[in-house]
Coordinates of C-alpha atoms in Angstrom, one line a residue:
X74 CA 0.0 0.0 0.0
X75 CA 1.0 3.7 -0.4
X76 CA -0.3 6.8 1.2
X77 CA -1.9 9.9 -0.5
X78 CA -2.9 13.2 0.9
X79 CA -3.5 16.8 -0.3
X80 CA -5.1 20.2 0.1
X81 CA -7.0 22.4 -2.3
X82 CA -7.9 26.0 -1.5
X83 CA -6.8 29.7 -1.2
X84 CA -3.6 28.9 0.7
X85 CA -1.0 26.2 1.1
X86 CA -0.2 24.2 4.3
X87 CA 2.7 25.4 6.4
X88 CA 6.0 23.7 5.6
X89 CA 6.0 22.1 9.1
X90 CA 2.6 20.6 8.5
X91 CA 3.7 19.2 5.1
X92 CA 6.9 17.6 6.6
X93 CA 5.0 16.3 9.6
X94 CA 2.3 14.7 7.4
X95 CA 4.9 13.1 5.2
X96 CA 6.6 11.5 8.2
X97 CA 3.2 10.3 9.4
X98 CA 2.5 8.7 6.0
X99 CA 5.7 6.6 6.1
X100 CA 3.8 3.8 7.8
X101 CA 2.0 3.3 4.5
X102 CA 4.9 3.9 2.2
X103 CA 8.5 3.7 3.6
X104 CA 10.4 3.6 0.2
X105 CA 10.0 7.2 -1.0
X106 CA 8.0 10.3 -0.4
X107 CA 7.2 13.4 -2.4
X108 CA 5.4 16.7 -2.4
X109 CA 4.2 19.0 -5.2
X110 CA 2.6 22.4 -5.0
X111 CA 0.9 24.1 -7.9
X112 CA -2.1 26.3 -8.8
X113 CA -5.5 25.6 -10.3
X114 CA -6.9 28.9 -11.4
X115 CA -6.6 31.2 -8.4
X116 CA -6.4 28.3 -5.9
X117 CA -3.5 26.3 -4.6
X118 CA -3.1 22.6 -4.8
X119 CA -0.8 20.6 -2.5
X120 CA -0.2 16.9 -3.3
X121 CA 1.6 14.4 -1.1
X122 CA 2.6 10.8 -1.5
X123 CA 4.4 8.0 0.3
X124 CA 5.5 5.0 -1.7
X125 CA 5.6 1.3 -1.1
X126 CA 7.3 0.1 -4.3
X127 CA 5.7 -2.9 -6.1
X128 CA 6.0 -2.2 -9.8
X129 CA 9.2 -0.6 -11.3
X130 CA 11.2 0.0 -8.2
X131 CA 13.2 2.8 -9.8
X132 CA 13.0 6.3 -8.5
X133 CA 11.7 7.4 -11.9
X134 CA 8.3 6.0 -10.8
X135 CA 8.1 7.9 -7.5
X136 CA 5.1 10.1 -6.9
X137 CA 3.5 12.6 -7.2
X138 CA 4.0 11.7 -10.8
X139 CA 3.8 14.3 -13.6
X140 CA 2.9 13.6 -17.2
X141 CA 0.4 14.7 -19.8
X142 CA -0.1 18.0 -18.0
X143 CA -1.4 16.0 -15.0
X144 CA -0.1 15.3 -11.5
X145 CA -1.0 11.9 -10.0
X146 CA -0.9 10.7 -6.4
X147 CA -2.0 7.1 -6.3
X148 CA -2.4 4.2 -3.9
X149 CA -3.1 0.7 -5.3
X150 CA -2.3 -1.5 -8.3
X151 CA -3.7 -1.7 -11.8
X152 CA -3.5 -5.4 -12.5
X153 CA -4.1 -5.2 -16.2
X154 CA -1.6 -2.3 -16.8
X155 CA 0.4 -4.3 -19.3
X156 CA -2.6 -4.8 -21.6
X157 CA -3.5 -1.1 -21.2
X158 CA 0.1 -0.1 -21.9
X159 CA 0.0 -2.1 -25.2
X160 CA -3.2 -0.4 -26.3
X161 CA -1.8 3.0 -25.4
X162 CA 1.4 2.3 -27.4
X163 CA -0.8 1.5 -30.4
X164 CA -2.5 4.8 -29.9
X165 CA 0.8 6.7 -30.1
X166 CA 1.6 7.2 -26.4
X167 CA 5.2 6.7 -25.3
X168 CA 6.5 5.7 -21.8
X169 CA 9.5 6.6 -19.7
X170 CA 8.9 4.1 -16.9
X171 CA 7.7 0.5 -16.5
X172 CA 5.1 1.4 -13.9
X173 CA 1.4 1.1 -13.7
X174 CA 1.4 4.7 -12.4
X175 CA 2.4 6.1 -15.8
X176 CA -0.2 3.8 -17.5
X177 CA -2.9 5.1 -15.2
X178 CA -2.2 8.8 -15.9
X179 CA -2.0 8.2 -19.7
X180 CA -5.1 6.1 -19.7
X181 CA -6.9 9.1 -18.2
X182 CA -5.8 11.2 -21.1
X183 CA -6.5 8.6 -23.8
X184 CA -9.9 7.2 -22.7
X185 CA -11.5 10.3 -21.1
X186 CA -13.8 10.4 -18.1
X187 CA -14.8 6.7 -18.5
X188 CA -11.3 5.4 -18.2
X189 CA -12.1 3.7 -14.9
X190 CA -14.2 1.2 -16.9
X191 CA -11.0 -0.2 -18.4
X192 CA -9.1 -0.6 -15.1
X193 CA -8.9 -3.9 -13.3
X194 CA -7.4 -3.4 -9.8
X195 CA -7.7 -1.6 -6.5
X196 CA -7.0 2.1 -6.1
X197 CA -7.5 5.4 -4.5
X198 CA -6.0 8.4 -6.3
X199 CA -6.0 12.1 -6.8
X200 CA -5.4 13.4 -10.3
X201 CA -4.9 17.0 -11.0
X202 CA -5.6 17.9 -14.7
X203 CA -4.2 21.3 -15.3
X204 CA -5.5 21.4 -18.9
X205 CA -8.9 20.4 -17.6
X206 CA -8.9 22.8 -14.7
X207 CA -10.0 20.2 -12.2
X208 CA -8.9 17.9 -9.3
X209 CA -10.2 14.4 -9.8
X210 CA -10.5 11.9 -6.9
X211 CA -11.5 8.3 -7.4
X212 CA -11.9 5.1 -5.3
X213 CA -12.0 1.5 -6.7
X214 CA -15.2 -0.5 -7.2
X215 CA -15.3 -2.3 -3.9
X216 CA -13.6 0.3 -1.7
X217 CA -10.4 -1.8 -1.1
X218 CA -8.3 1.4 -0.8
X219 CA -9.4 4.1 1.6
X220 CA -10.1 7.7 0.7
X221 CA -11.3 10.4 3.1
X222 CA -12.0 14.1 2.6
X223 CA -13.1 17.2 4.6
X224 CA -13.9 20.9 4.1
X225 CA -12.3 22.9 6.8
X226 CA -12.0 26.7 6.9
X227 CA -12.5 27.1 3.2
X228 CA -10.0 24.4 2.3
X229 CA -10.6 20.9 0.9
X230 CA -8.4 18.2 2.3
X231 CA -8.1 14.5 1.3
X232 CA -6.1 11.5 2.2
X233 CA -5.8 7.7 2.8
X234 CA -6.2 8.2 6.5
X235 CA -8.1 10.7 8.6
X236 CA -4.9 11.5 10.6
X237 CA -3.3 12.7 7.4
X238 CA -6.0 15.3 6.8
X239 CA -5.8 16.4 10.5
X240 CA -2.1 16.8 10.5
X241 CA -2.0 18.6 7.1
X242 CA -4.8 21.0 8.3
X243 CA -3.3 21.4 11.8
X244 CA -6.6 20.7 13.5
X245 CA -8.6 17.9 15.3
X246 CA -11.6 16.4 13.7
X247 CA -14.9 16.3 15.6
X248 CA -15.8 12.9 16.9
X249 CA -19.0 11.4 15.6
X250 CA -20.6 9.9 18.7
X251 CA -23.5 8.3 16.9
X252 CA -21.1 6.3 14.8
X253 CA -19.1 5.4 17.8
X254 CA -22.2 4.1 19.7
X255 CA -23.3 2.2 16.6
X256 CA -20.0 0.5 16.4
X257 CA -19.9 -0.4 20.1
X258 CA -23.5 -1.8 20.1
X259 CA -23.7 -3.4 16.7
X260 CA -20.1 -4.1 15.7
X261 CA -17.9 -3.5 12.7
X262 CA -20.4 -4.6 10.0
X263 CA -22.8 -1.9 11.1
X264 CA -20.4 0.9 10.0
X265 CA -21.0 0.6 6.3
X266 CA -24.8 0.9 6.4
X267 CA -24.4 4.6 6.1
X268 CA -21.7 6.8 4.5
X269 CA -20.4 8.2 7.8
X270 CA -17.0 8.0 9.5
X271 CA -16.0 8.2 13.2
X272 CA -15.7 12.0 12.7
X273 CA -18.7 14.2 12.0
X274 CA -16.7 16.7 9.8
X275 CA -14.9 14.0 7.7
X276 CA -16.5 12.1 4.8
X277 CA -15.4 9.0 3.0
X278 CA -15.5 8.6 -0.8
X279 CA -17.9 5.7 -1.3
X280 CA -16.7 2.6 -3.3
X281 CA -17.1 2.9 -7.1
X282 CA -17.3 6.7 -6.8
X283 CA -15.3 9.7 -7.9
X284 CA -15.2 13.4 -7.0
X285 CA -14.6 16.2 -9.5
X286 CA -13.5 19.6 -8.0
X287 CA -13.0 22.9 -9.8
X288 CA -13.1 24.9 -6.6
X289 CA -12.7 23.7 -2.9
X290 CA -16.5 23.9 -2.4
X291 CA -17.7 23.0 -5.9
X292 CA -17.8 19.3 -6.2
X293 CA -20.1 16.3 -6.7
X294 CA -19.9 12.7 -5.8
X295 CA -20.5 10.5 -8.9
X296 CA -21.0 6.8 -9.0
X297 CA -19.2 5.2 -12.0
X298 CA -20.0 1.5 -11.5
X299 CA -22.6 -0.8 -10.0
X300 CA -23.0 -4.6 -10.1
X301 CA -25.0 -5.7 -13.2
X302 CA -26.6 -9.1 -12.5
X303 CA -27.4 -11.0 -15.7
X304 CA -28.2 -14.7 -14.9
X305 CA -27.4 -17.2 -17.6
X306 CA -28.6 -20.8 -18.0
X307 CA -25.7 -23.3 -17.8
X308 CA -24.9 -26.8 -16.6
X309 CA -23.0 -27.6 -13.4
X310 CA -20.0 -28.5 -15.5
X311 CA -20.0 -25.1 -17.3
X312 CA -20.4 -23.3 -14.0
X313 CA -17.5 -25.1 -12.4
X314 CA -15.2 -24.6 -15.4
X315 CA -16.2 -21.0 -15.8
X316 CA -15.4 -20.3 -12.1
X317 CA -12.1 -22.1 -12.5
X318 CA -11.2 -20.1 -15.6
X319 CA -12.0 -16.7 -14.0
X320 CA -10.1 -17.6 -10.8
X321 CA -7.0 -18.6 -12.8
X322 CA -7.2 -15.4 -14.8
X323 CA -7.6 -13.2 -11.7
X324 CA -4.6 -14.8 -9.9
X325 CA -2.5 -14.5 -13.1
X326 CA -3.0 -10.7 -13.2
X327 CA -2.4 -10.3 -9.4
X328 CA 1.0 -12.0 -9.5
X329 CA 2.6 -9.2 -11.4
X330 CA 5.2 -7.8 -9.1
X331 CA 8.8 -6.7 -9.0
X332 CA 9.1 -7.7 -5.3
X333 CA 8.6 -11.1 -3.6
X334 CA 5.0 -12.2 -3.1
X335 CA 3.6 -13.5 0.3
X336 CA 0.3 -15.0 1.3
X337 CA -1.6 -14.7 4.5
X338 CA -3.2 -18.1 5.1
X339 CA -6.3 -18.4 7.3
X340 CA -6.4 -22.1 7.1
X341 CA -9.6 -22.0 5.1
X342 CA -10.4 -23.3 1.6
X343 CA -10.2 -19.9 -0.1
X344 CA -6.7 -18.8 0.9
X345 CA -5.3 -22.3 0.5
X346 CA -6.7 -22.5 -3.0
X347 CA -5.3 -19.1 -4.0
X348 CA -1.9 -20.0 -2.7
X349 CA -1.8 -23.3 -4.6
X350 CA -2.9 -21.5 -7.8
X351 CA -0.2 -18.9 -7.3
X352 CA 2.5 -21.6 -6.8
X353 CA 1.4 -23.3 -10.0
X354 CA 1.2 -20.1 -12.0

């Protein structure tokens, strides 16, 4: 995992707040950290990143990553990045790294606002399009990667963890006592019945949603994907073989890595099956 954070508004965070936030983010990404500061119209944009290197370990792939008049801060993995890269090469795009990060930013340019439909993976990212005049935030389909945001004192803050927002803004979020009581009485599974967090002034980007900002207060949450259930008649043999084929394909994509791969085994059927497929693949 990596860490992302940022601020958008009429001022920039103090240097001490930026350096303190980057230190805090090292728990999510100890291999490298970066900071970019730029403008979007008459507003300032500050973008932070801490990296856990998985694909293309070279420093050339460190973030925030700049290309195509965009700045990207990204947490996650795009599993089908090699297939997307091949298509982008055919479309005339060139690459200076071997990373999925560069593929993501160029896919945004090549495919337009629906580029998420082509991504297979898990992600939370902020993408500043200078040419478009907007800041774009996005979270993967099932919310595997976290992404929080808050409006404080005329500023928009975002990050992988609430403590990143708080440290960057130099303030304490307000506890959400209703959410705390709900958790203590009903347990962990009750938390996702509503789009709330443990802080009343901090929101979470829902799974399969994105935010587009042109000003710190002018944004909307847009859902870009939902499950489409289309039942098909098939035999038991077809169902078994189809499940097997999809599972093998999924594991094949997820084994792409420039670092060693480890499995956490629960002792159940699912994790044991995945590990055995990975060994064979």
